[in-house]
Short mmCIF file of C-alpha atoms and ligand atoms in Angstrom, two decimals:
data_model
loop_
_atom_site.label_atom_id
_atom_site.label_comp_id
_atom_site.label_asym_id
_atom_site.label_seq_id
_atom_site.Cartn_x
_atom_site.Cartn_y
_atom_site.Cartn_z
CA UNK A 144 -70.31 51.76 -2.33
CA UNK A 145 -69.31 54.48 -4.91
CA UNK A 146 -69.63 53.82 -8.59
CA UNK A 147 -66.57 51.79 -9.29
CA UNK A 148 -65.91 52.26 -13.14
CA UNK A 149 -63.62 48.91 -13.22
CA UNK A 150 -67.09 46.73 -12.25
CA UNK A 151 -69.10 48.56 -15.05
CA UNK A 152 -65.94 47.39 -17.61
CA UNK A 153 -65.68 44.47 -16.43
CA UNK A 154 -69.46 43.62 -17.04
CA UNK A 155 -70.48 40.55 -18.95
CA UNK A 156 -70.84 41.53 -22.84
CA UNK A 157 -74.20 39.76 -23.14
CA UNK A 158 -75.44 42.40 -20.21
CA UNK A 159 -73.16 45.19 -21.17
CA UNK A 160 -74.33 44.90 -24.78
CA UNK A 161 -78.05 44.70 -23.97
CA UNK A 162 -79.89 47.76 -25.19
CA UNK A 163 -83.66 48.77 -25.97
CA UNK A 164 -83.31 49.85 -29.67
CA UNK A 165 -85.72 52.38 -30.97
CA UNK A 166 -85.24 51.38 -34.75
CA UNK A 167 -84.97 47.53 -36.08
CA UNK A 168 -83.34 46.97 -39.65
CA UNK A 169 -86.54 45.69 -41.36
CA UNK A 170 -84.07 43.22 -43.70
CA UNK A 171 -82.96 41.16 -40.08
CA UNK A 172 -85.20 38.07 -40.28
CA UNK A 173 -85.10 36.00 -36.88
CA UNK A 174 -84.86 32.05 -38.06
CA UNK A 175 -86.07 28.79 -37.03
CA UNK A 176 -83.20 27.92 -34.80
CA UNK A 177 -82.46 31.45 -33.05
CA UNK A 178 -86.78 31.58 -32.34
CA UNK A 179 -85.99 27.94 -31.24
CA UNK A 180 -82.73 28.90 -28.74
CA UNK A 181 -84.37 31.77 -27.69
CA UNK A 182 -87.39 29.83 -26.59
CA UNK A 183 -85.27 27.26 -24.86
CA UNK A 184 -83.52 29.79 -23.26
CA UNK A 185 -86.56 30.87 -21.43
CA UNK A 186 -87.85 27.28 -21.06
CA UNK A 187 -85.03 26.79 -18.79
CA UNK A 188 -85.48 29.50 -16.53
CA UNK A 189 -85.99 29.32 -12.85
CA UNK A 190 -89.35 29.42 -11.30
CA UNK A 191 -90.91 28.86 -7.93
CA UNK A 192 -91.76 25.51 -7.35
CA UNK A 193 -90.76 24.99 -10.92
CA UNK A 194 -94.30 25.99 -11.74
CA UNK A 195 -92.81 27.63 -15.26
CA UNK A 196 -95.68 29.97 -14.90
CA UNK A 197 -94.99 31.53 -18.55
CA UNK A 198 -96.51 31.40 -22.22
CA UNK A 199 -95.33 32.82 -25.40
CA UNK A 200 -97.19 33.62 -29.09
CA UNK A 201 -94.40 34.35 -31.85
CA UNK A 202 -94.96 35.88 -34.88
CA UNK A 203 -92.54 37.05 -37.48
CA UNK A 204 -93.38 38.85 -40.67
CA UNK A 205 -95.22 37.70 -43.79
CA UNK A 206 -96.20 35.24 -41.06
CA UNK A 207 -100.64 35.37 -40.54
CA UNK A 208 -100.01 35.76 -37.30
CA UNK A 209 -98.17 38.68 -37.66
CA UNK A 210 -100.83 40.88 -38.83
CA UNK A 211 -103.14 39.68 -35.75
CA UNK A 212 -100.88 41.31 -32.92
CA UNK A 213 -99.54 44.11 -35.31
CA UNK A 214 -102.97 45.72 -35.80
CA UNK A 215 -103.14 46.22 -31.82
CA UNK A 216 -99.31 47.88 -31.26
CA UNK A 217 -99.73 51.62 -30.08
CA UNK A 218 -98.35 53.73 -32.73
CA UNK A 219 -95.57 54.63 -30.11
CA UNK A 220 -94.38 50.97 -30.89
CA UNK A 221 -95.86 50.47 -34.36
CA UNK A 222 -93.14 53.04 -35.41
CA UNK A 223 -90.10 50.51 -34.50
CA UNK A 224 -91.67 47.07 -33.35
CA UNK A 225 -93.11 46.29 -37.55
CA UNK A 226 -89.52 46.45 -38.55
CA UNK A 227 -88.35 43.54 -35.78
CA UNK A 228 -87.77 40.56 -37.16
CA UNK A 229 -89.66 38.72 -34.23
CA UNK A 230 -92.65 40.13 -32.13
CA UNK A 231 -92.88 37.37 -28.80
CA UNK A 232 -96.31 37.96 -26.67
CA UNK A 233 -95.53 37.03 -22.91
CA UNK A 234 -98.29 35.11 -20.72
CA UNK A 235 -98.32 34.46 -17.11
CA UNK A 236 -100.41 32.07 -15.60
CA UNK A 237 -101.78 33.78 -12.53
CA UNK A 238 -104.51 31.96 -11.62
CA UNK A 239 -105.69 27.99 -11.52
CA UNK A 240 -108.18 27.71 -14.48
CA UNK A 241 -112.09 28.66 -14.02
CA UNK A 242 -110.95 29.59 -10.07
CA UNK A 243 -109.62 32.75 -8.31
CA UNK A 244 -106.70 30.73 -6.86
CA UNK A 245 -103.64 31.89 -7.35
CA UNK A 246 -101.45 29.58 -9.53
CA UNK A 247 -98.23 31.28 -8.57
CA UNK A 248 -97.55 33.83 -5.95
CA UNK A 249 -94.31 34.54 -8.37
CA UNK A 250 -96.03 33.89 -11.80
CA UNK A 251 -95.16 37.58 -12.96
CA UNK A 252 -91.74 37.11 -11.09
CA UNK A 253 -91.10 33.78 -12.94
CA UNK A 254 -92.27 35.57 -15.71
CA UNK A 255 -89.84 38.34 -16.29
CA UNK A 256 -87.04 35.93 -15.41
CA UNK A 257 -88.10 33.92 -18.27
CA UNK A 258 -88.32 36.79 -20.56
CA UNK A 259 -84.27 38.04 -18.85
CA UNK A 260 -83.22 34.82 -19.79
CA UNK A 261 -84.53 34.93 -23.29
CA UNK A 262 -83.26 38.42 -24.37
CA UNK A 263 -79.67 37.19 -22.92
CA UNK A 264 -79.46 34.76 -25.50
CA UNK A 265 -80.72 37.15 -28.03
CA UNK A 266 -77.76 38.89 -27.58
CA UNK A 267 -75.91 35.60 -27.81
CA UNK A 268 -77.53 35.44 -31.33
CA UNK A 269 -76.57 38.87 -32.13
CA UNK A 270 -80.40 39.67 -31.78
CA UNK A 271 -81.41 42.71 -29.87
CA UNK A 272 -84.97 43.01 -28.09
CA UNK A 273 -86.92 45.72 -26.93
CA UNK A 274 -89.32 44.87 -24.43
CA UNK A 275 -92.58 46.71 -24.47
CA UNK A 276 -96.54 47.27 -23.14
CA UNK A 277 -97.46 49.53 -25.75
CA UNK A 278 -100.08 47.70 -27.36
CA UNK A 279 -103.62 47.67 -27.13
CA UNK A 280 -104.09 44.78 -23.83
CA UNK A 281 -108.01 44.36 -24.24
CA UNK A 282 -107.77 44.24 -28.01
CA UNK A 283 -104.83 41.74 -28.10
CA UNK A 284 -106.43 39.46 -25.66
CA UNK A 285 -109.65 39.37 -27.44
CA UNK A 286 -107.74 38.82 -30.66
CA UNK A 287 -105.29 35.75 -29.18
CA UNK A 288 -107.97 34.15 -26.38
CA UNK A 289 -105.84 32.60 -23.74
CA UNK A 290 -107.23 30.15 -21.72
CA UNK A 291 -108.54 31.29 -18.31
CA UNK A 292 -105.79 31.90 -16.00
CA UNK A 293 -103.50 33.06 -18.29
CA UNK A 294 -102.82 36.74 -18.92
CA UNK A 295 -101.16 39.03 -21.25
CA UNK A 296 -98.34 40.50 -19.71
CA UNK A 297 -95.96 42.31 -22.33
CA UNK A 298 -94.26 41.89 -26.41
CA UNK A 299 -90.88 41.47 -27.36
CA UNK A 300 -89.86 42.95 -30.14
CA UNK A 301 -86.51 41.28 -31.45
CA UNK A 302 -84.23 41.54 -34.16
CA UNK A 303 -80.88 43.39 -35.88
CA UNK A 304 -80.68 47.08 -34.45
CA UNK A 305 -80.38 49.50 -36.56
CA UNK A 306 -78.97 52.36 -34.24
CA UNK A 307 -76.75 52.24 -31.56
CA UNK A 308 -77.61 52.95 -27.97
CA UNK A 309 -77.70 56.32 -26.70
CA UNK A 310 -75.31 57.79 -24.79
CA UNK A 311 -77.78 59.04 -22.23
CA UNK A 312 -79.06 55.91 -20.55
CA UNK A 313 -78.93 56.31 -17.21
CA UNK A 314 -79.11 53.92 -13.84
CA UNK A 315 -79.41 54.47 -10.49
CA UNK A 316 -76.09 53.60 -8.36
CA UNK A 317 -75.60 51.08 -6.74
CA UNK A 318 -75.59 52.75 -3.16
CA UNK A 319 -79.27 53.63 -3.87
CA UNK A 320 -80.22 49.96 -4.98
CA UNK A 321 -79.06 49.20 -1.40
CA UNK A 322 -80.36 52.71 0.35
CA UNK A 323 -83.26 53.09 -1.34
CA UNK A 324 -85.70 50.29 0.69
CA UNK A 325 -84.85 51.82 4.22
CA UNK A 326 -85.21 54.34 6.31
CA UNK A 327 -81.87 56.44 6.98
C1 LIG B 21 -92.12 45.57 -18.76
C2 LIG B 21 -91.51 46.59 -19.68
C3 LIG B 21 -92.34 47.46 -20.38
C4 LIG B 21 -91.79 48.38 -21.27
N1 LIG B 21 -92.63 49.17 -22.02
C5 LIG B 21 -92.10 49.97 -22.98
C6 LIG B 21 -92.98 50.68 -23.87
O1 LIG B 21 -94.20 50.58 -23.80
N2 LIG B 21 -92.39 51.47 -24.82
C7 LIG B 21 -91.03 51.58 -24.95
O2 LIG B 21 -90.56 52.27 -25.84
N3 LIG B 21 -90.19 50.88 -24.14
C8 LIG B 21 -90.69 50.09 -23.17
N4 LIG B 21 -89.86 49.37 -22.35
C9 LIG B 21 -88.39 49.49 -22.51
C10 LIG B 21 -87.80 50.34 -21.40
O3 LIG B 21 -88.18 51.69 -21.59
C11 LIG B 21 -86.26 50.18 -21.41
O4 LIG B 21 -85.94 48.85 -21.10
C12 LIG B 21 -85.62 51.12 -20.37
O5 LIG B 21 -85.80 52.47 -20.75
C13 LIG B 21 -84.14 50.87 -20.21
O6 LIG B 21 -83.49 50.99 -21.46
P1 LIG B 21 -82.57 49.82 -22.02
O7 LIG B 21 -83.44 48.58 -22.17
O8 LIG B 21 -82.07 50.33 -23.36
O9 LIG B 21 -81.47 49.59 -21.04
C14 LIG B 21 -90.37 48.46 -21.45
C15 LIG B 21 -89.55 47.58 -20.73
C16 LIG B 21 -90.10 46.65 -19.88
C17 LIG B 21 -89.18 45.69 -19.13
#
């Protein structure tokens, strides 16, 4: 299937829209309600077995918090994610507490889907997210202590954008999403 430029117009908003900003306005505070919705919009996520096999820690400026995950951001992040109005730590639970049992074959999986659902309603909100693992993993963990099982997976940073995206983004086609796995 060649690129069909009608599909890629006719494109939800909410997905068309989406965008990784590089630079937050540092005056768009993220409120009770929209850290609420966007919570519930991950809570509501599918999962396998319903296991919900995900765990947030939010922190938003002048917050305590704040400083606690800040101090561990790369400076490749530090640069843009200090200025978001929201940082959101993802957990998955991957394993059954004190065991090596799995807890979810799909926990990561489940995960991300969570974390899909929550940056669509961002955009609802007029909120844009950046999604990000440049941050210090040991040093966070030791900082937060999740409960055995749970990991540290990735941060949100979320807020007003303060640049629009660039017109270089690129994705593959879709004839390679459905080429790619096999053997010609
Ligand atoms: C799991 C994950 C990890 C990412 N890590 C980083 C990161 O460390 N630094 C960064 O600038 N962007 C990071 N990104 C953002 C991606 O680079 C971005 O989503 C991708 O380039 C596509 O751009 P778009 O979101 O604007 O469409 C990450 C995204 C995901 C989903």
């Amino acid at each position: 299937m060649r690129r069909d430029p009608e599909l890629s117009a006719a494109l939800h908003p909410l997905l068309a829209g989406r965008f990784s900003p590089s630079r937050f306005d540092p005056a768009g505070a993220v409120d009770d309600r929209a850290l609420g919705l966007l919570l519930e919009a991950a809570r509501w996520a599918p999962s396998a077995g319903n296991s919900q096999p995900w765990g947030f820690f939010t922190s938003r400026p002048g917050e305590p918090d704040h400083e606690r995950v800040v101090r561990h951001l790369a400076p490749s992040s530090a640069r843009w994610a200090t200025d978001a109005g929201l940082l959101v730590v993802t957990l998955t639970r991957r394993f059954v507490e004190d065991t090596e049992l799995l807890y979810s074959e799909f926990a990561d999986y489940d995960l991300g889907q969570a974390v899909a659902h929550l940056t669509l309603q961002a955009e609802a909100l007029g909120l844009a997210s950046h999604q990000f693992r440049a941050f210090d993993l040991e040093g966070l963990t030791k900082e937060l202590g999740p409960k055995p099982g749970w990991a540290i997976v990735s941060m949100i940073a979320l807020g007003k954008a303060a640049e629009e995206p660039l017109a270089t983004r690129q994705r593959r086609s879709v004839a390679d999403l459905l080429s790619a796995p096999w053997a010609p």
